[in-house]
Amino acid sequence: MKVCLGTLLAIGLSLGSAAAGSSTMPLAPHRVVYDLSLLSSSSSRGVEAARGRVAFSFTGNSCEGYALTYRQVTVLEGGDIGQRTSDLRTTTFEDGKGASFTFKTESTFSGAPSKLVDGQAERGTGDSLVVRTRAPRRDHFSLDGDVLFPTEHLKRIIAAAKAGERLVEARVFDGSDDGRQIYDTLAIIGRQRGADSVDGLEEAARQEALRNVPRWPVKISYFTREGEGERTPRYQLSFELYENGISRDLVLDYGDFSLKGEMKKLEMLETHPCDTP
């Protein structure tokens, strides 16, 4: 099972002039914990039960850059698969202007040897992206095309939501798949939810820091670039996104099964104001 590093961060593409001119609040430094459970399974011989947890920390601003730590532990059970445990640990740092992105991910699956991906991506000339990896092997290569990093992506999707945009497309690089993968993404943004309403919210989402903060339902499909014609998403992510970058009500859809993520804890961290959001 694989999860893109941008799962809890965001989605987006180049926006129209209306969105580009929108003023958004700064992204909020925070720590959040989500409990995972099985939402649905399409195969009677596949996943029958699931549990897990996501722990996520986000700090920084557009002057100093953005640091992220992410851990997801998931246990899947089923008659044919037995019990399988995956553990994904990620740390990233993104330049505040979207010029560079450092990533390190360690993943294990049911006791197998861990897999390490470690590297850095920088903007090259034109639309190129220069990637240097230290693991799983030392390498140096370029990826072509207009590509967004995760936090840059997050800002774009929020600006699009505020501008009333409903569809956002983007090519996203997050360091996954040995640091060589670029995903084509399509985000669908729903109508803004009532900022002053707490009906249906988890206890952790009812705190004062989120009161009156606009939020939108978002669904993102991630596609790999192989093949031509109509493509099936590698996976889909749904969540409710606040203007300050916090997410709740997660759904991780892997095709054969989907997981629900319920916010259990939310801690707002100290902010360090910057001249730009």
mmCIF file with all atom_site columns, C-alpha atoms in Angstrom, residues 8-10 23-30 58 154-155 157-159 162 209-216 240-248 277:
data_model
loop_
_atom_site.group_PDB
_atom_site.id
_atom_site.type_symbol
_atom_site.label_atom_id
_atom_site.label_alt_id
_atom_site.label_comp_id
_atom_site.label_asym_id
_atom_site.label_entity_id
_atom_site.label_seq_id
_atom_site.pdbx_PDB_ins_code
_atom_site.Cartn_x
_atom_site.Cartn_y
_atom_site.Cartn_z
_atom_site.occupancy
_atom_site.B_iso_or_equiv
_atom_site.pdbx_formal_charge
_atom_site.auth_seq_id
_atom_site.auth_comp_id
_atom_site.auth_asym_id
_atom_site.auth_atom_id
_atom_site.pdbx_PDB_model_num
ATOM 1  C CA . LEU A 1 8   ? -2.622  15.557 3.751  1.00 0.00 ? 8   LEU A CA 1
ATOM 2  C CA . LEU A 1 9   ? -1.085  18.620 2.212  1.00 0.00 ? 9   LEU A CA 1
ATOM 3  C CA . ALA A 1 10  ? -3.009  19.557 -0.926 1.00 0.00 ? 10  ALA A CA 1
ATOM 4  C CA . SER A 1 23  ? -5.807  36.862 -0.530 1.00 0.00 ? 23  SER A CA 1
ATOM 5  C CA . THR A 1 24  ? -5.575  33.797 1.706  1.00 0.00 ? 24  THR A CA 1
ATOM 6  C CA . MET A 1 25  ? -4.664  33.403 5.357  1.00 0.00 ? 25  MET A CA 1
ATOM 7  C CA . PRO A 1 26  ? -1.210  31.967 6.197  1.00 0.00 ? 26  PRO A CA 1
ATOM 8  C CA . LEU A 1 27  ? -0.871  28.207 6.542  1.00 0.00 ? 27  LEU A CA 1
ATOM 9  C CA . ALA A 1 28  ? -1.178  27.228 10.202 1.00 0.00 ? 28  ALA A CA 1
ATOM 10 C CA . PRO A 1 29  ? 1.645   25.331 11.953 1.00 0.00 ? 29  PRO A CA 1
ATOM 11 C CA . HIS A 1 30  ? 0.016   22.344 13.659 1.00 0.00 ? 30  HIS A CA 1
ATOM 12 C CA . PHE A 1 58  ? 3.542   21.015 9.736  1.00 0.00 ? 58  PHE A CA 1
ATOM 13 C CA . LEU A 1 154 ? -1.593  23.436 -1.168 1.00 0.00 ? 154 LEU A CA 1
ATOM 14 C CA . LYS A 1 155 ? -1.512  27.204 -1.565 1.00 0.00 ? 155 LYS A CA 1
ATOM 15 C CA . ILE A 1 157 ? -5.774  24.739 -4.191 1.00 0.00 ? 157 ILE A CA 1
ATOM 16 C CA . ILE A 1 158 ? -6.804  27.062 -1.362 1.00 0.00 ? 158 ILE A CA 1
ATOM 17 C CA . ALA A 1 159 ? -6.546  30.105 -3.629 1.00 0.00 ? 159 ALA A CA 1
ATOM 18 C CA . LYS A 1 162 ? -11.496 31.022 -2.479 1.00 0.00 ? 162 LYS A CA 1
ATOM 19 C CA . ALA A 1 209 ? -8.630  28.152 16.257 1.00 0.00 ? 209 ALA A CA 1
ATOM 20 C CA . LEU A 1 210 ? -10.847 26.672 13.518 1.00 0.00 ? 210 LEU A CA 1
ATOM 21 C CA . ARG A 1 211 ? -14.007 28.577 14.309 1.00 0.00 ? 211 ARG A CA 1
ATOM 22 C CA . ASN A 1 212 ? -15.046 30.852 11.436 1.00 0.00 ? 212 ASN A CA 1
ATOM 23 C CA . VAL A 1 213 ? -12.279 29.481 9.171  1.00 0.00 ? 213 VAL A CA 1
ATOM 24 C CA . PRO A 1 214 ? -13.717 28.703 5.698  1.00 0.00 ? 214 PRO A CA 1
ATOM 25 C CA . ARG A 1 215 ? -13.492 25.071 4.554  1.00 0.00 ? 215 ARG A CA 1
ATOM 26 C CA . TRP A 1 216 ? -14.234 23.106 1.392  1.00 0.00 ? 216 TRP A CA 1
ATOM 27 C CA . GLU A 1 240 ? -12.348 18.727 4.074  1.00 0.00 ? 240 GLU A CA 1
ATOM 28 C CA . LEU A 1 241 ? -9.757  21.482 3.674  1.00 0.00 ? 241 LEU A CA 1
ATOM 29 C CA . TYR A 1 242 ? -9.620  24.607 5.836  1.00 0.00 ? 242 TYR A CA 1
ATOM 30 C CA . GLU A 1 243 ? -8.261  27.863 4.458  1.00 0.00 ? 243 GLU A CA 1
ATOM 31 C CA . ASN A 1 244 ? -5.330  27.646 6.897  1.00 0.00 ? 244 ASN A CA 1
ATOM 32 C CA . GLY A 1 245 ? -4.252  24.275 5.448  1.00 0.00 ? 245 GLY A CA 1
ATOM 33 C CA . ILE A 1 246 ? -5.659  21.927 8.109  1.00 0.00 ? 246 ILE A CA 1
ATOM 34 C CA . SER A 1 247 ? -7.615  18.873 6.913  1.00 0.00 ? 247 SER A CA 1
ATOM 35 C CA . ARG A 1 248 ? -10.319 16.679 8.458  1.00 0.00 ? 248 ARG A CA 1
ATOM 36 C CA . PRO A 1 277 ? 1.199   34.357 3.325  1.00 0.00 ? 277 PRO A CA 1
#
